[in-house]
């Protein structure tokens, strides 16, 4: 029997990317350090809930580098027993059951900590997302947090409910997660953009309309967050290192380019993608003197780097590439 002690560490990441700490005194009258995402580090791996139960080398996830590493204690449970436990609870931690308020990464790490060391993670970490996101500031930052959680869901496949071999349980878990780890690796940005270039089409106009209609129905996953009021707009562009905003209406020209915009958001995880429906948020369009649609603006920390009006998909791609050089 394996009696070796294994250190258990809680890696803590800030989903708000520093904005909760920056803006909370102004909006809440008190400072909130972060909106926590957590992962459990043990046996040389980091286990976390991201569209399914996942495992990667520590500090190599899409969340970047943890802002705090908190030691929870030691466990004498062998790795294969813990990974068997993960398979037993996997039905509770699927993409479909993920909930930003009630069933998130912190609920998962809390259950793991209870199993490994007999005590959970700090209560303030578990309760903070719901408490914070119910505030005005929380609603302003929610699009960014949703973008991050959407990215993790897009990157994962749920395999834990598949039958597992009885022999060598640790090895089977490792094989099962190797595909997940590969899918989490950053994708080359430039080739992805170039491959999305629009080629001349010889389809009839009727066939093109059918293709566009089918494409609109298929795009259900996106990293584009909608901005609905001026306060949210100001907060997000000021705090985003790089972001691009699509100002659109319900016209056919806008609908066509909107599909490409959503596709790009899934491939470029280092840029925040937002859109503004100018028929609903007229005050934003009027304030920025946007009278033609679709209009795109590329910002860096609130500063306009590029602005153009076009429904040409290649123009959209070229302008984004130019800003990323």
JSON list of N, CA and C in Angstrom, two decimals, residues 58-121:
[
{"chain": "A", "resi": 58, "resn": "UNK", "atom": "N", "xyz": [0.82, 21.60, -13.73]},
{"chain": "A", "resi": 58, "resn": "UNK", "atom": "CA", "xyz": [0.49, 22.81, -12.98]},
{"chain": "A", "resi": 58, "resn": "UNK", "atom": "C", "xyz": [0.90, 24.09, -13.70]},
{"chain": "A", "resi": 59, "resn": "UNK", "atom": "N", "xyz": [0.04, 25.09, -13.62]},
{"chain": "A", "resi": 59, "resn": "UNK", "atom": "CA", "xyz": [0.29, 26.43, -14.15]},
{"chain": "A", "resi": 59, "resn": "UNK", "atom": "C", "xyz": [0.38, 26.47, -15.67]},
{"chain": "A", "resi": 60, "resn": "UNK", "atom": "N", "xyz": [-0.20, 25.49, -16.35]},
{"chain": "A", "resi": 60, "resn": "UNK", "atom": "CA", "xyz": [-0.15, 25.47, -17.82]},
{"chain": "A", "resi": 60, "resn": "UNK", "atom": "C", "xyz": [-1.54, 25.59, -18.43]},
{"chain": "A", "resi": 61, "resn": "UNK", "atom": "N", "xyz": [-2.54, 25.98, -17.64]},
{"chain": "A", "resi": 61, "resn": "UNK", "atom": "CA", "xyz": [-3.90, 26.06, -18.14]},
{"chain": "A", "resi": 61, "resn": "UNK", "atom": "C", "xyz": [-4.13, 27.41, -18.82]},
{"chain": "A", "resi": 62, "resn": "UNK", "atom": "N", "xyz": [-5.33, 27.59, -19.37]},
{"chain": "A", "resi": 62, "resn": "UNK", "atom": "CA", "xyz": [-5.65, 28.84, -20.06]},
{"chain": "A", "resi": 62, "resn": "UNK", "atom": "C", "xyz": [-5.75, 30.02, -19.10]},
{"chain": "A", "resi": 63, "resn": "UNK", "atom": "N", "xyz": [-5.73, 29.76, -17.79]},
{"chain": "A", "resi": 63, "resn": "UNK", "atom": "CA", "xyz": [-5.89, 30.85, -16.82]},
{"chain": "A", "resi": 63, "resn": "UNK", "atom": "C", "xyz": [-4.58, 31.57, -16.52]},
{"chain": "A", "resi": 64, "resn": "UNK", "atom": "N", "xyz": [-3.49, 31.10, -17.11]},
{"chain": "A", "resi": 64, "resn": "UNK", "atom": "CA", "xyz": [-2.21, 31.77, -16.91]},
{"chain": "A", "resi": 64, "resn": "UNK", "atom": "C", "xyz": [-1.52, 31.33, -15.64]},
{"chain": "A", "resi": 65, "resn": "UNK", "atom": "N", "xyz": [-0.88, 32.29, -14.97]},
{"chain": "A", "resi": 65, "resn": "UNK", "atom": "CA", "xyz": [-0.12, 31.99, -13.76]},
{"chain": "A", "resi": 65, "resn": "UNK", "atom": "C", "xyz": [-0.96, 32.36, -12.54]},
{"chain": "A", "resi": 66, "resn": "UNK", "atom": "N", "xyz": [-1.04, 31.49, -11.54]},
{"chain": "A", "resi": 66, "resn": "UNK", "atom": "CA", "xyz": [-1.87, 31.81, -10.36]},
{"chain": "A", "resi": 66, "resn": "UNK", "atom": "C", "xyz": [-1.34, 33.02, -9.61]},
{"chain": "A", "resi": 67, "resn": "UNK", "atom": "N", "xyz": [-2.25, 33.81, -9.06]},
{"chain": "A", "resi": 67, "resn": "UNK", "atom": "CA", "xyz": [-1.81, 34.95, -8.27]},
{"chain": "A", "resi": 67, "resn": "UNK", "atom": "C", "xyz": [-1.56, 34.55, -6.82]},
{"chain": "A", "resi": 68, "resn": "UNK", "atom": "N", "xyz": [-2.02, 33.35, -6.46]},
{"chain": "A", "resi": 68, "resn": "UNK", "atom": "CA", "xyz": [-1.73, 32.83, -5.12]},
{"chain": "A", "resi": 68, "resn": "UNK", "atom": "C", "xyz": [-1.73, 31.31, -5.17]},
{"chain": "A", "resi": 69, "resn": "UNK", "atom": "N", "xyz": [-0.83, 30.71, -4.42]},
{"chain": "A", "resi": 69, "resn": "UNK", "atom": "CA", "xyz": [-0.77, 29.25, -4.25]},
{"chain": "A", "resi": 69, "resn": "UNK", "atom": "C", "xyz": [-0.89, 28.96, -2.76]},
{"chain": "A", "resi": 70, "resn": "UNK", "atom": "N", "xyz": [-2.00, 28.36, -2.37]},
{"chain": "A", "resi": 70, "resn": "UNK", "atom": "CA", "xyz": [-2.27, 28.15, -0.94]},
{"chain": "A", "resi": 70, "resn": "UNK", "atom": "C", "xyz": [-2.17, 26.67, -0.60]},
{"chain": "A", "resi": 71, "resn": "UNK", "atom": "N", "xyz": [-1.31, 26.35, 0.35]},
{"chain": "A", "resi": 71, "resn": "UNK", "atom": "CA", "xyz": [-1.13, 24.96, 0.75]},
{"chain": "A", "resi": 71, "resn": "UNK", "atom": "C", "xyz": [-2.30, 24.53, 1.64]},
{"chain": "A", "resi": 72, "resn": "UNK", "atom": "N", "xyz": [-2.95, 23.43, 1.26]},
{"chain": "A", "resi": 72, "resn": "UNK", "atom": "CA", "xyz": [-4.11, 22.94, 2.00]},
{"chain": "A", "resi": 72, "resn": "UNK", "atom": "C", "xyz": [-3.75, 21.84, 2.99]},
{"chain": "A", "resi": 73, "resn": "UNK", "atom": "N", "xyz": [-2.62, 21.20, 2.80]},
{"chain": "A", "resi": 73, "resn": "UNK", "atom": "CA", "xyz": [-2.22, 20.10, 3.67]},
{"chain": "A", "resi": 73, "resn": "UNK", "atom": "C", "xyz": [-1.58, 18.99, 2.87]},
{"chain": "A", "resi": 74, "resn": "UNK", "atom": "N", "xyz": [-1.59, 17.79, 3.44]},
{"chain": "A", "resi": 74, "resn": "UNK", "atom": "CA", "xyz": [-1.03, 16.62, 2.78]},
{"chain": "A", "resi": 74, "resn": "UNK", "atom": "C", "xyz": [-2.05, 15.50, 2.77]},
{"chain": "A", "resi": 75, "resn": "UNK", "atom": "N", "xyz": [-1.92, 14.63, 1.78]},
{"chain": "A", "resi": 75, "resn": "UNK", "atom": "CA", "xyz": [-2.81, 13.47, 1.70]},
{"chain": "A", "resi": 75, "resn": "UNK", "atom": "C", "xyz": [-1.97, 12.21, 1.55]},
{"chain": "A", "resi": 76, "resn": "UNK", "atom": "N", "xyz": [-2.47, 11.12, 2.13]},
{"chain": "A", "resi": 76, "resn": "UNK", "atom": "CA", "xyz": [-1.81, 9.83, 1.95]},
{"chain": "A", "resi": 76, "resn": "UNK", "atom": "C", "xyz": [-2.57, 8.95, 0.96]},
{"chain": "A", "resi": 77, "resn": "UNK", "atom": "N", "xyz": [-3.59, 9.53, 0.32]},
{"chain": "A", "resi": 77, "resn": "UNK", "atom": "CA", "xyz": [-4.35, 8.77, -0.66]},
{"chain": "A", "resi": 77, "resn": "UNK", "atom": "C", "xyz": [-3.52, 8.63, -1.94]},
{"chain": "A", "resi": 78, "resn": "UNK", "atom": "N", "xyz": [-3.42, 7.43, -2.48]},
{"chain": "A", "resi": 78, "resn": "UNK", "atom": "CA", "xyz": [-2.66, 7.26, -3.73]},
{"chain": "A", "resi": 78, "resn": "UNK", "atom": "C", "xyz": [-3.39, 7.89, -4.91]},
{"chain": "A", "resi": 79, "resn": "UNK", "atom": "N", "xyz": [-2.63, 8.16, -5.94]},
{"chain": "A", "resi": 79, "resn": "UNK", "atom": "CA", "xyz": [-3.17, 8.86, -7.10]},
{"chain": "A", "resi": 79, "resn": "UNK", "atom": "C", "xyz": [-4.32, 8.11, -7.76]},
{"chain": "A", "resi": 80, "resn": "UNK", "atom": "N", "xyz": [-4.18, 6.78, -7.89]},
{"chain": "A", "resi": 80, "resn": "UNK", "atom": "CA", "xyz": [-5.22, 6.04, -8.60]},
{"chain": "A", "resi": 80, "resn": "UNK", "atom": "C", "xyz": [-6.55, 6.07, -7.84]},
{"chain": "A", "resi": 81, "resn": "UNK", "atom": "N", "xyz": [-6.50, 6.15, -6.49]},
{"chain": "A", "resi": 81, "resn": "UNK", "atom": "CA", "xyz": [-7.74, 6.25, -5.72]},
{"chain": "A", "resi": 81, "resn": "UNK", "atom": "C", "xyz": [-8.40, 7.60, -5.95]},
{"chain": "A", "resi": 82, "resn": "UNK", "atom": "N", "xyz": [-7.59, 8.66, -5.98]},
{"chain": "A", "resi": 82, "resn": "UNK", "atom": "CA", "xyz": [-8.15, 9.99, -6.21]},
{"chain": "A", "resi": 82, "resn": "UNK", "atom": "C", "xyz": [-8.77, 10.08, -7.60]},
{"chain": "A", "resi": 83, "resn": "UNK", "atom": "N", "xyz": [-8.10, 9.53, -8.59]},
{"chain": "A", "resi": 83, "resn": "UNK", "atom": "CA", "xyz": [-8.62, 9.62, -9.95]},
{"chain": "A", "resi": 83, "resn": "UNK", "atom": "C", "xyz": [-9.85, 8.73, -10.13]},
{"chain": "A", "resi": 84, "resn": "UNK", "atom": "N", "xyz": [-9.94, 7.66, -9.37]},
{"chain": "A", "resi": 84, "resn": "UNK", "atom": "CA", "xyz": [-11.16, 6.86, -9.35]},
{"chain": "A", "resi": 84, "resn": "UNK", "atom": "C", "xyz": [-12.31, 7.67, -8.73]},
{"chain": "A", "resi": 85, "resn": "UNK", "atom": "N", "xyz": [-11.98, 8.42, -7.67]},
{"chain": "A", "resi": 85, "resn": "UNK", "atom": "CA", "xyz": [-12.96, 9.31, -7.05]},
{"chain": "A", "resi": 85, "resn": "UNK", "atom": "C", "xyz": [-13.46, 10.35, -8.06]},
{"chain": "A", "resi": 86, "resn": "UNK", "atom": "N", "xyz": [-12.54, 10.89, -8.87]},
{"chain": "A", "resi": 86, "resn": "UNK", "atom": "CA", "xyz": [-12.94, 11.88, -9.87]},
{"chain": "A", "resi": 86, "resn": "UNK", "atom": "C", "xyz": [-13.92, 11.29, -10.88]},
{"chain": "A", "resi": 87, "resn": "UNK", "atom": "N", "xyz": [-13.69, 10.05, -11.28]},
{"chain": "A", "resi": 87, "resn": "UNK", "atom": "CA", "xyz": [-14.62, 9.42, -12.22]},
{"chain": "A", "resi": 87, "resn": "UNK", "atom": "C", "xyz": [-15.99, 9.21, -11.56]},
{"chain": "A", "resi": 88, "resn": "UNK", "atom": "N", "xyz": [-15.98, 8.93, -10.26]},
{"chain": "A", "resi": 88, "resn": "UNK", "atom": "CA", "xyz": [-17.24, 8.71, -9.55]},
{"chain": "A", "resi": 88, "resn": "UNK", "atom": "C", "xyz": [-18.08, 9.98, -9.48]},
{"chain": "A", "resi": 89, "resn": "UNK", "atom": "N", "xyz": [-17.42, 11.15, -9.36]},
{"chain": "A", "resi": 89, "resn": "UNK", "atom": "CA", "xyz": [-18.18, 12.40, -9.23]},
{"chain": "A", "resi": 89, "resn": "UNK", "atom": "C", "xyz": [-18.31, 13.14, -10.56]},
{"chain": "A", "resi": 90, "resn": "UNK", "atom": "N", "xyz": [-17.79, 12.56, -11.63]},
{"chain": "A", "resi": 90, "resn": "UNK", "atom": "CA", "xyz": [-17.72, 13.28, -12.91]},
{"chain": "A", "resi": 90, "resn": "UNK", "atom": "C", "xyz": [-19.10, 13.67, -13.44]},
{"chain": "A", "resi": 91, "resn": "UNK", "atom": "N", "xyz": [-20.14, 12.90, -13.08]},
{"chain": "A", "resi": 91, "resn": "UNK", "atom": "CA", "xyz": [-21.48, 13.23, -13.59]},
{"chain": "A", "resi": 91, "resn": "UNK", "atom": "C", "xyz": [-21.96, 14.58, -13.07]},
{"chain": "A", "resi": 92, "resn": "UNK", "atom": "N", "xyz": [-21.40, 15.04, -11.95]},
{"chain": "A", "resi": 92, "resn": "UNK", "atom": "CA", "xyz": [-21.78, 16.35, -11.41]},
{"chain": "A", "resi": 92, "resn": "UNK", "atom": "C", "xyz": [-21.03, 17.50, -12.07]},
{"chain": "A", "resi": 93, "resn": "UNK", "atom": "N", "xyz": [-19.95, 17.18, -12.79]},
{"chain": "A", "resi": 93, "resn": "UNK", "atom": "CA", "xyz": [-19.08, 18.22, -13.32]},
{"chain": "A", "resi": 93, "resn": "UNK", "atom": "C", "xyz": [-18.91, 18.04, -14.83]},
{"chain": "A", "resi": 94, "resn": "UNK", "atom": "N", "xyz": [-19.98, 18.33, -15.54]},
{"chain": "A", "resi": 94, "resn": "UNK", "atom": "CA", "xyz": [-19.98, 18.27, -17.00]},
{"chain": "A", "resi": 94, "resn": "UNK", "atom": "C", "xyz": [-20.23, 19.66, -17.54]},
{"chain": "A", "resi": 95, "resn": "UNK", "atom": "N", "xyz": [-20.02, 19.82, -18.84]},
{"chain": "A", "resi": 95, "resn": "UNK", "atom": "CA", "xyz": [-20.26, 21.11, -19.48]},
{"chain": "A", "resi": 95, "resn": "UNK", "atom": "C", "xyz": [-21.71, 21.55, -19.29]},
{"chain": "A", "resi": 96, "resn": "UNK", "atom": "N", "xyz": [-22.63, 20.58, -19.37]},
{"chain": "A", "resi": 96, "resn": "UNK", "atom": "CA", "xyz": [-24.05, 20.91, -19.26]},
{"chain": "A", "resi": 96, "resn": "UNK", "atom": "C", "xyz": [-24.42, 21.37, -17.86]},
{"chain": "A", "resi": 97, "resn": "UNK", "atom": "N", "xyz": [-23.72, 20.86, -16.84]},
{"chain": "A", "resi": 97, "resn": "UNK", "atom": "CA", "xyz": [-24.07, 21.19, -15.46]},
{"chain": "A", "resi": 97, "resn": "UNK", "atom": "C", "xyz": [-23.26, 22.36, -14.90]},
{"chain": "A", "resi": 98, "resn": "UNK", "atom": "N", "xyz": [-22.35, 22.89, -15.71]},
{"chain": "A", "resi": 98, "resn": "UNK", "atom": "CA", "xyz": [-21.58, 24.04, -15.23]},
{"chain": "A", "resi": 98, "resn": "UNK", "atom": "C", "xyz": [-22.51, 25.23, -15.00]},
{"chain": "A", "resi": 99, "resn": "UNK", "atom": "N", "xyz": [-22.35, 25.88, -13.87]},
{"chain": "A", "resi": 99, "resn": "UNK", "atom": "CA", "xyz": [-23.12, 27.08, -13.56]},
{"chain": "A", "resi": 99, "resn": "UNK", "atom": "C", "xyz": [-22.20, 28.06, -12.86]},
{"chain": "A", "resi": 100, "resn": "UNK", "atom": "N", "xyz": [-22.13, 29.27, -13.39]},
{"chain": "A", "resi": 100, "resn": "UNK", "atom": "CA", "xyz": [-21.20, 30.27, -12.88]},
{"chain": "A", "resi": 100, "resn": "UNK", "atom": "C", "xyz": [-21.45, 30.58, -11.41]},
{"chain": "A", "resi": 101, "resn": "UNK", "atom": "N", "xyz": [-22.70, 30.42, -10.95]},
{"chain": "A", "resi": 101, "resn": "UNK", "atom": "CA", "xyz": [-23.05, 30.77, -9.58]},
{"chain": "A", "resi": 101, "resn": "UNK", "atom": "C", "xyz": [-23.01, 29.58, -8.63]},
{"chain": "A", "resi": 102, "resn": "UNK", "atom": "N", "xyz": [-23.53, 28.43, -9.06]},
{"chain": "A", "resi": 102, "resn": "UNK", "atom": "CA", "xyz": [-23.80, 27.35, -8.11]},
{"chain": "A", "resi": 102, "resn": "UNK", "atom": "C", "xyz": [-22.98, 26.08, -8.33]},
{"chain": "A", "resi": 103, "resn": "UNK", "atom": "N", "xyz": [-22.40, 25.90, -9.49]},
{"chain": "A", "resi": 103, "resn": "UNK", "atom": "CA", "xyz": [-21.64, 24.67, -9.75]},
{"chain": "A", "resi": 103, "resn": "UNK", "atom": "C", "xyz": [-20.45, 25.01, -10.63]},
{"chain": "A", "resi": 104, "resn": "UNK", "atom": "N", "xyz": [-19.43, 25.58, -10.01]},
{"chain": "A", "resi": 104, "resn": "UNK", "atom": "CA", "xyz": [-18.29, 26.08, -10.77]},
{"chain": "A", "resi": 104, "resn": "UNK", "atom": "C", "xyz": [-17.00, 25.42, -10.31]},
{"chain": "A", "resi": 105, "resn": "UNK", "atom": "N", "xyz": [-15.89, 25.96, -10.77]},
{"chain": "A", "resi": 105, "resn": "UNK", "atom": "CA", "xyz": [-14.58, 25.37, -10.47]},
{"chain": "A", "resi": 105, "resn": "UNK", "atom": "C", "xyz": [-14.31, 25.31, -8.97]},
{"chain": "A", "resi": 106, "resn": "UNK", "atom": "N", "xyz": [-14.80, 26.29, -8.22]},
{"chain": "A", "resi": 106, "resn": "UNK", "atom": "CA", "xyz": [-14.53, 26.32, -6.78]},
{"chain": "A", "resi": 106, "resn": "UNK", "atom": "C", "xyz": [-15.32, 25.25, -6.03]},
{"chain": "A", "resi": 107, "resn": "UNK", "atom": "N", "xyz": [-16.52, 24.95, -6.50]},
{"chain": "A", "resi": 107, "resn": "UNK", "atom": "CA", "xyz": [-17.27, 23.84, -5.91]},
{"chain": "A", "resi": 107, "resn": "UNK", "atom": "C", "xyz": [-16.54, 22.52, -6.14]},
{"chain": "A", "resi": 108, "resn": "UNK", "atom": "N", "xyz": [-15.94, 22.39, -7.31]},
{"chain": "A", "resi": 108, "resn": "UNK", "atom": "CA", "xyz": [-15.18, 21.17, -7.62]},
{"chain": "A", "resi": 108, "resn": "UNK", "atom": "C", "xyz": [-13.94, 21.05, -6.72]},
{"chain": "A", "resi": 109, "resn": "UNK", "atom": "N", "xyz": [-13.14, 22.11, -6.63]},
{"chain": "A", "resi": 109, "resn": "UNK", "atom": "CA", "xyz": [-11.93, 22.02, -5.81]},
{"chain": "A", "resi": 109, "resn": "UNK", "atom": "C", "xyz": [-12.27, 21.84, -4.34]},
{"chain": "A", "resi": 110, "resn": "UNK", "atom": "N", "xyz": [-13.39, 22.38, -3.91]},
{"chain": "A", "resi": 110, "resn": "UNK", "atom": "CA", "xyz": [-13.81, 22.19, -2.52]},
{"chain": "A", "resi": 110, "resn": "UNK", "atom": "C", "xyz": [-14.10, 20.71, -2.25]},
{"chain": "A", "resi": 111, "resn": "UNK", "atom": "N", "xyz": [-14.79, 20.05, -3.18]},
{"chain": "A", "resi": 111, "resn": "UNK", "atom": "CA", "xyz": [-15.09, 18.62, -3.01]},
{"chain": "A", "resi": 111, "resn": "UNK", "atom": "C", "xyz": [-13.81, 17.80, -3.04]},
{"chain": "A", "resi": 112, "resn": "UNK", "atom": "N", "xyz": [-12.87, 18.18, -3.90]},
{"chain": "A", "resi": 112, "resn": "UNK", "atom": "CA", "xyz": [-11.59, 17.47, -3.96]},
{"chain": "A", "resi": 112, "resn": "UNK", "atom": "C", "xyz": [-10.80, 17.65, -2.66]},
{"chain": "A", "resi": 113, "resn": "UNK", "atom": "N", "xyz": [-10.79, 18.87, -2.14]},
{"chain": "A", "resi": 113, "resn": "UNK", "atom": "CA", "xyz": [-10.05, 19.14, -0.90]},
{"chain": "A", "resi": 113, "resn": "UNK", "atom": "C", "xyz": [-10.63, 18.34, 0.26]},
{"chain": "A", "resi": 114, "resn": "UNK", "atom": "N", "xyz": [-11.95, 18.27, 0.33]},
{"chain": "A", "resi": 114, "resn": "UNK", "atom": "CA", "xyz": [-12.59, 17.48, 1.40]},
{"chain": "A", "resi": 114, "resn": "UNK", "atom": "C", "xyz": [-12.16, 16.02, 1.32]},
{"chain": "A", "resi": 115, "resn": "UNK", "atom": "N", "xyz": [-12.06, 15.50, 0.11]},
{"chain": "A", "resi": 115, "resn": "UNK", "atom": "CA", "xyz": [-11.66, 14.10, -0.07]},
{"chain": "A", "resi": 115, "resn": "UNK", "atom": "C", "xyz": [-10.19, 13.90, 0.28]},
{"chain": "A", "resi": 116, "resn": "UNK", "atom": "N", "xyz": [-9.35, 14.82, -0.14]},
{"chain": "A", "resi": 116, "resn": "UNK", "atom": "CA", "xyz": [-7.90, 14.63, 0.00]},
{"chain": "A", "resi": 116, "resn": "UNK", "atom": "C", "xyz": [-7.38, 14.94, 1.40]},
{"chain": "A", "resi": 117, "resn": "UNK", "atom": "N", "xyz": [-7.83, 16.05, 1.99]},
{"chain": "A", "resi": 117, "resn": "UNK", "atom": "CA", "xyz": [-7.25, 16.48, 3.26]},
{"chain": "A", "resi": 117, "resn": "UNK", "atom": "C", "xyz": [-8.28, 16.62, 4.38]},
{"chain": "A", "resi": 118, "resn": "UNK", "atom": "N", "xyz": [-9.55, 16.34, 4.07]},
{"chain": "A", "resi": 118, "resn": "UNK", "atom": "CA", "xyz": [-10.57, 16.36, 5.12]},
{"chain": "A", "resi": 118, "resn": "UNK", "atom": "C", "xyz": [-11.12, 17.72, 5.46]},
{"chain": "A", "resi": 119, "resn": "UNK", "atom": "N", "xyz": [-10.76, 18.75, 4.69]},
{"chain": "A", "resi": 119, "resn": "UNK", "atom": "CA", "xyz": [-11.32, 20.08, 4.91]},
{"chain": "A", "resi": 119, "resn": "UNK", "atom": "C", "xyz": [-11.42, 20.79, 3.56]},
{"chain": "A", "resi": 120, "resn": "UNK", "atom": "N", "xyz": [-12.42, 21.67, 3.45]},
{"chain": "A", "resi": 120, "resn": "UNK", "atom": "CA", "xyz": [-12.66, 22.34, 2.19]},
{"chain": "A", "resi": 120, "resn": "UNK", "atom": "C", "xyz": [-11.79, 23.56, 1.98]},
{"chain": "A", "resi": 121, "resn": "UNK", "atom": "N", "xyz": [-12.00, 24.23, 0.87]},
{"chain": "A", "resi": 121, "resn": "UNK", "atom": "CA", "xyz": [-11.29, 25.47, 0.59]},
{"chain": "A", "resi": 121, "resn": "UNK", "atom": "C", "xyz": [-12.00, 26.60, 1.34]}
]
